[in-house]
Amino acid sequence: MKSNPKACRDLILVLGDQLSPALSSLAASSKKHARVLMVEVLDEATYVRHHKKKIAFIFSAMRHFCEDLRVGGWEVDYVRLDEVGNTGSFTGEVIRAIARLKPQRLLVTEPGEWRVQAMMAEWPTTLGISVEMLPDARFICSIQRFAGWAHGRQQLRMEFFYREMRKATGLLMDGDKPVGGQWNFDHDNRKPPKADLFMPEPLH
């Protein structure tokens, strides 16, 4: 599924959980000057145990999004899991793409996983080109805002963070009060299941 390997100015890496045409990394370049890179890699499929159907669903969604981008005029290099030469990692595939396309810079929207973010933090010193990690505008709260809230706290209880975000955004709020009169229903959710609850067999 690769495109013609002509050189480009910008290489845009799109991850499997970033399948949005409004992605900040896409918005930061143009179809004329960029090549999009999408990769199916073994590292991401196996770092924790996943149901096979989940992996198939993610790869299917990636392939469909790739075709949507191409229909929209983007040049896309897509690396399938079973492609000859697939290194099995984001870093390895980015290095291969850089060698092939000779871009001036790499654009990527910040990943949602700390593990992947730590990997990408090393790229500016290892890839040999400019790396720009852009904020993920799909979320209400930025990483920087959360870090500011968490700074200096002895206890990071998400309940309190959610309350602050609801007050700031007005989501699920009735004035300065939570909709329904209470912040959550966690206490109700702690009740044990009834003895006759039907538990289906797990999928294999």
mmCIF file with all atom_site columns, C-alpha atoms in Angstrom, residues 100-186:
data_model
loop_
_atom_site.group_PDB
_atom_site.id
_atom_site.type_symbol
_atom_site.label_atom_id
_atom_site.label_alt_id
_atom_site.label_comp_id
_atom_site.label_asym_id
_atom_site.label_entity_id
_atom_site.label_seq_id
_atom_site.pdbx_PDB_ins_code
_atom_site.Cartn_x
_atom_site.Cartn_y
_atom_site.Cartn_z
_atom_site.occupancy
_atom_site.B_iso_or_equiv
_atom_site.pdbx_formal_charge
_atom_site.auth_seq_id
_atom_site.auth_comp_id
_atom_site.auth_asym_id
_atom_site.auth_atom_id
_atom_site.pdbx_PDB_model_num
ATOM 1  C CA . ARG A 1 100 ? 13.405  6.847  1.835  1.00 0.00 ? 100 ARG A CA 1
ATOM 2  C CA . LEU A 1 101 ? 11.746  10.274 1.663  1.00 0.00 ? 101 LEU A CA 1
ATOM 3  C CA . LYS A 1 102 ? 14.448  12.660 2.976  1.00 0.00 ? 102 LYS A CA 1
ATOM 4  C CA . PRO A 1 103 ? 12.013  15.002 4.808  1.00 0.00 ? 103 PRO A CA 1
ATOM 5  C CA . GLN A 1 104 ? 13.145  18.200 6.504  1.00 0.00 ? 104 GLN A CA 1
ATOM 6  C CA . ARG A 1 105 ? 10.965  17.685 9.549  1.00 0.00 ? 105 ARG A CA 1
ATOM 7  C CA . LEU A 1 106 ? 8.719   15.148 11.277 1.00 0.00 ? 106 LEU A CA 1
ATOM 8  C CA . LEU A 1 107 ? 5.294   16.245 12.490 1.00 0.00 ? 107 LEU A CA 1
ATOM 9  C CA . VAL A 1 108 ? 3.363   14.200 15.027 1.00 0.00 ? 108 VAL A CA 1
ATOM 10 C CA . THR A 1 109 ? 0.406   14.894 17.273 1.00 0.00 ? 109 THR A CA 1
ATOM 11 C CA . GLU A 1 110 ? 1.298   14.098 20.889 1.00 0.00 ? 110 GLU A CA 1
ATOM 12 C CA . PRO A 1 111 ? 0.390   10.489 21.707 1.00 0.00 ? 111 PRO A CA 1
ATOM 13 C CA . GLY A 1 112 ? -2.138  9.538  24.358 1.00 0.00 ? 112 GLY A CA 1
ATOM 14 C CA . GLU A 1 113 ? 0.184   6.991  25.989 1.00 0.00 ? 113 GLU A CA 1
ATOM 15 C CA . TRP A 1 114 ? 3.063   7.945  28.266 1.00 0.00 ? 114 TRP A CA 1
ATOM 16 C CA . ARG A 1 115 ? 5.079   4.980  26.967 1.00 0.00 ? 115 ARG A CA 1
ATOM 17 C CA . VAL A 1 116 ? 4.890   6.219  23.377 1.00 0.00 ? 116 VAL A CA 1
ATOM 18 C CA . GLN A 1 117 ? 5.500   9.825  24.404 1.00 0.00 ? 117 GLN A CA 1
ATOM 19 C CA . ALA A 1 118 ? 8.706   8.794  26.202 1.00 0.00 ? 118 ALA A CA 1
ATOM 20 C CA . MET A 1 119 ? 9.831   7.008  23.026 1.00 0.00 ? 119 MET A CA 1
ATOM 21 C CA . MET A 1 120 ? 9.159   10.060 20.885 1.00 0.00 ? 120 MET A CA 1
ATOM 22 C CA . ALA A 1 121 ? 10.960  12.351 23.320 1.00 0.00 ? 121 ALA A CA 1
ATOM 23 C CA . GLU A 1 122 ? 14.215  10.735 22.167 1.00 0.00 ? 122 GLU A CA 1
ATOM 24 C CA . TRP A 1 123 ? 13.590  11.340 18.472 1.00 0.00 ? 123 TRP A CA 1
ATOM 25 C CA . PRO A 1 124 ? 14.950  14.922 18.218 1.00 0.00 ? 124 PRO A CA 1
ATOM 26 C CA . THR A 1 125 ? 18.413  13.610 19.156 1.00 0.00 ? 125 THR A CA 1
ATOM 27 C CA . THR A 1 126 ? 18.304  10.307 17.259 1.00 0.00 ? 126 THR A CA 1
ATOM 28 C CA . LEU A 1 127 ? 16.522  10.944 13.951 1.00 0.00 ? 127 LEU A CA 1
ATOM 29 C CA . GLY A 1 128 ? 18.710  13.717 12.593 1.00 0.00 ? 128 GLY A CA 1
ATOM 30 C CA . ILE A 1 129 ? 15.808  15.975 11.515 1.00 0.00 ? 129 ILE A CA 1
ATOM 31 C CA . SER A 1 130 ? 13.532  18.493 13.201 1.00 0.00 ? 130 SER A CA 1
ATOM 32 C CA . VAL A 1 131 ? 10.740  16.860 15.227 1.00 0.00 ? 131 VAL A CA 1
ATOM 33 C CA . GLU A 1 132 ? 7.616   18.840 16.114 1.00 0.00 ? 132 GLU A CA 1
ATOM 34 C CA . MET A 1 133 ? 5.181   17.285 18.587 1.00 0.00 ? 133 MET A CA 1
ATOM 35 C CA . LEU A 1 134 ? 1.898   19.168 18.390 1.00 0.00 ? 134 LEU A CA 1
ATOM 36 C CA . PRO A 1 135 ? -0.891  19.343 21.005 1.00 0.00 ? 135 PRO A CA 1
ATOM 37 C CA . ASP A 1 136 ? -3.823  16.991 20.543 1.00 0.00 ? 136 ASP A CA 1
ATOM 38 C CA . ALA A 1 137 ? -6.729  19.396 20.167 1.00 0.00 ? 137 ALA A CA 1
ATOM 39 C CA . ARG A 1 138 ? -9.289  16.567 20.342 1.00 0.00 ? 138 ARG A CA 1
ATOM 40 C CA . PHE A 1 139 ? -9.175  16.656 24.153 1.00 0.00 ? 139 PHE A CA 1
ATOM 41 C CA . ILE A 1 140 ? -10.818 19.250 26.395 1.00 0.00 ? 140 ILE A CA 1
ATOM 42 C CA . CYS A 1 141 ? -7.797  19.366 28.685 1.00 0.00 ? 141 CYS A CA 1
ATOM 43 C CA . SER A 1 142 ? -4.184  19.630 27.547 1.00 0.00 ? 142 SER A CA 1
ATOM 44 C CA . ILE A 1 143 ? -1.329  17.702 29.130 1.00 0.00 ? 143 ILE A CA 1
ATOM 45 C CA . GLN A 1 144 ? 0.126   21.016 30.306 1.00 0.00 ? 144 GLN A CA 1
ATOM 46 C CA . ARG A 1 145 ? -3.098  22.021 32.037 1.00 0.00 ? 145 ARG A CA 1
ATOM 47 C CA . PHE A 1 146 ? -3.304  18.697 33.861 1.00 0.00 ? 146 PHE A CA 1
ATOM 48 C CA . ALA A 1 147 ? 0.366   18.951 34.854 1.00 0.00 ? 147 ALA A CA 1
ATOM 49 C CA . GLY A 1 148 ? -0.329  22.393 36.303 1.00 0.00 ? 148 GLY A CA 1
ATOM 50 C CA . TRP A 1 149 ? -3.250  21.029 38.306 1.00 0.00 ? 149 TRP A CA 1
ATOM 51 C CA . ALA A 1 150 ? -1.216  18.066 39.557 1.00 0.00 ? 150 ALA A CA 1
ATOM 52 C CA . HIS A 1 151 ? 1.887   20.069 40.505 1.00 0.00 ? 151 HIS A CA 1
ATOM 53 C CA . GLY A 1 152 ? 2.549   20.056 44.239 1.00 0.00 ? 152 GLY A CA 1
ATOM 54 C CA . ARG A 1 153 ? -0.395  17.837 45.167 1.00 0.00 ? 153 ARG A CA 1
ATOM 55 C CA . GLN A 1 154 ? 0.278   15.004 47.581 1.00 0.00 ? 154 GLN A CA 1
ATOM 56 C CA . GLN A 1 155 ? -2.647  12.994 46.242 1.00 0.00 ? 155 GLN A CA 1
ATOM 57 C CA . LEU A 1 156 ? -3.802  12.766 42.617 1.00 0.00 ? 156 LEU A CA 1
ATOM 58 C CA . ARG A 1 157 ? -7.451  11.805 42.883 1.00 0.00 ? 157 ARG A CA 1
ATOM 59 C CA . MET A 1 158 ? -9.099  12.052 39.474 1.00 0.00 ? 158 MET A CA 1
ATOM 60 C CA . GLU A 1 159 ? -12.473 12.776 41.089 1.00 0.00 ? 159 GLU A CA 1
ATOM 61 C CA . PHE A 1 160 ? -11.265 16.248 42.093 1.00 0.00 ? 160 PHE A CA 1
ATOM 62 C CA . PHE A 1 161 ? -9.764  16.926 38.683 1.00 0.00 ? 161 PHE A CA 1
ATOM 63 C CA . TYR A 1 162 ? -13.024 15.974 36.949 1.00 0.00 ? 162 TYR A CA 1
ATOM 64 C CA . ARG A 1 163 ? -14.935 18.352 39.203 1.00 0.00 ? 163 ARG A CA 1
ATOM 65 C CA . GLU A 1 164 ? -12.608 21.215 38.324 1.00 0.00 ? 164 GLU A CA 1
ATOM 66 C CA . MET A 1 165 ? -12.948 20.494 34.607 1.00 0.00 ? 165 MET A CA 1
ATOM 67 C CA . ARG A 1 166 ? -16.729 20.365 34.809 1.00 0.00 ? 166 ARG A CA 1
ATOM 68 C CA . LYS A 1 167 ? -16.779 23.730 36.574 1.00 0.00 ? 167 LYS A CA 1
ATOM 69 C CA . ALA A 1 168 ? -14.403 25.212 33.996 1.00 0.00 ? 168 ALA A CA 1
ATOM 70 C CA . THR A 1 169 ? -16.303 23.918 30.965 1.00 0.00 ? 169 THR A CA 1
ATOM 71 C CA . GLY A 1 170 ? -19.872 23.880 32.253 1.00 0.00 ? 170 GLY A CA 1
ATOM 72 C CA . LEU A 1 171 ? -20.270 20.267 31.124 1.00 0.00 ? 171 LEU A CA 1
ATOM 73 C CA . LEU A 1 172 ? -22.869 18.373 33.181 1.00 0.00 ? 172 LEU A CA 1
ATOM 74 C CA . MET A 1 173 ? -23.334 21.470 35.324 1.00 0.00 ? 173 MET A CA 1
ATOM 75 C CA . ASP A 1 174 ? -26.462 23.379 36.354 1.00 0.00 ? 174 ASP A CA 1
ATOM 76 C CA . GLY A 1 175 ? -24.994 26.753 37.231 1.00 0.00 ? 175 GLY A CA 1
ATOM 77 C CA . ASP A 1 176 ? -22.411 26.048 39.920 1.00 0.00 ? 176 ASP A CA 1
ATOM 78 C CA . LYS A 1 177 ? -24.053 22.753 40.879 1.00 0.00 ? 177 LYS A CA 1
ATOM 79 C CA . PRO A 1 178 ? -23.655 19.334 39.248 1.00 0.00 ? 178 PRO A CA 1
ATOM 80 C CA . VAL A 1 179 ? -26.577 18.162 37.150 1.00 0.00 ? 179 VAL A CA 1
ATOM 81 C CA . GLY A 1 180 ? -28.707 15.822 39.251 1.00 0.00 ? 180 GLY A CA 1
ATOM 82 C CA . GLY A 1 181 ? -27.463 17.298 42.506 1.00 0.00 ? 181 GLY A CA 1
ATOM 83 C CA . GLN A 1 182 ? -24.401 15.098 43.006 1.00 0.00 ? 182 GLN A CA 1
ATOM 84 C CA . TRP A 1 183 ? -21.008 14.753 41.364 1.00 0.00 ? 183 TRP A CA 1
ATOM 85 C CA . ASN A 1 184 ? -21.085 11.020 40.717 1.00 0.00 ? 184 ASN A CA 1
ATOM 86 C CA . PHE A 1 185 ? -22.831 7.761  41.499 1.00 0.00 ? 185 PHE A CA 1
ATOM 87 C CA . ASP A 1 186 ? -19.748 5.771  42.471 1.00 0.00 ? 186 ASP A CA 1
#
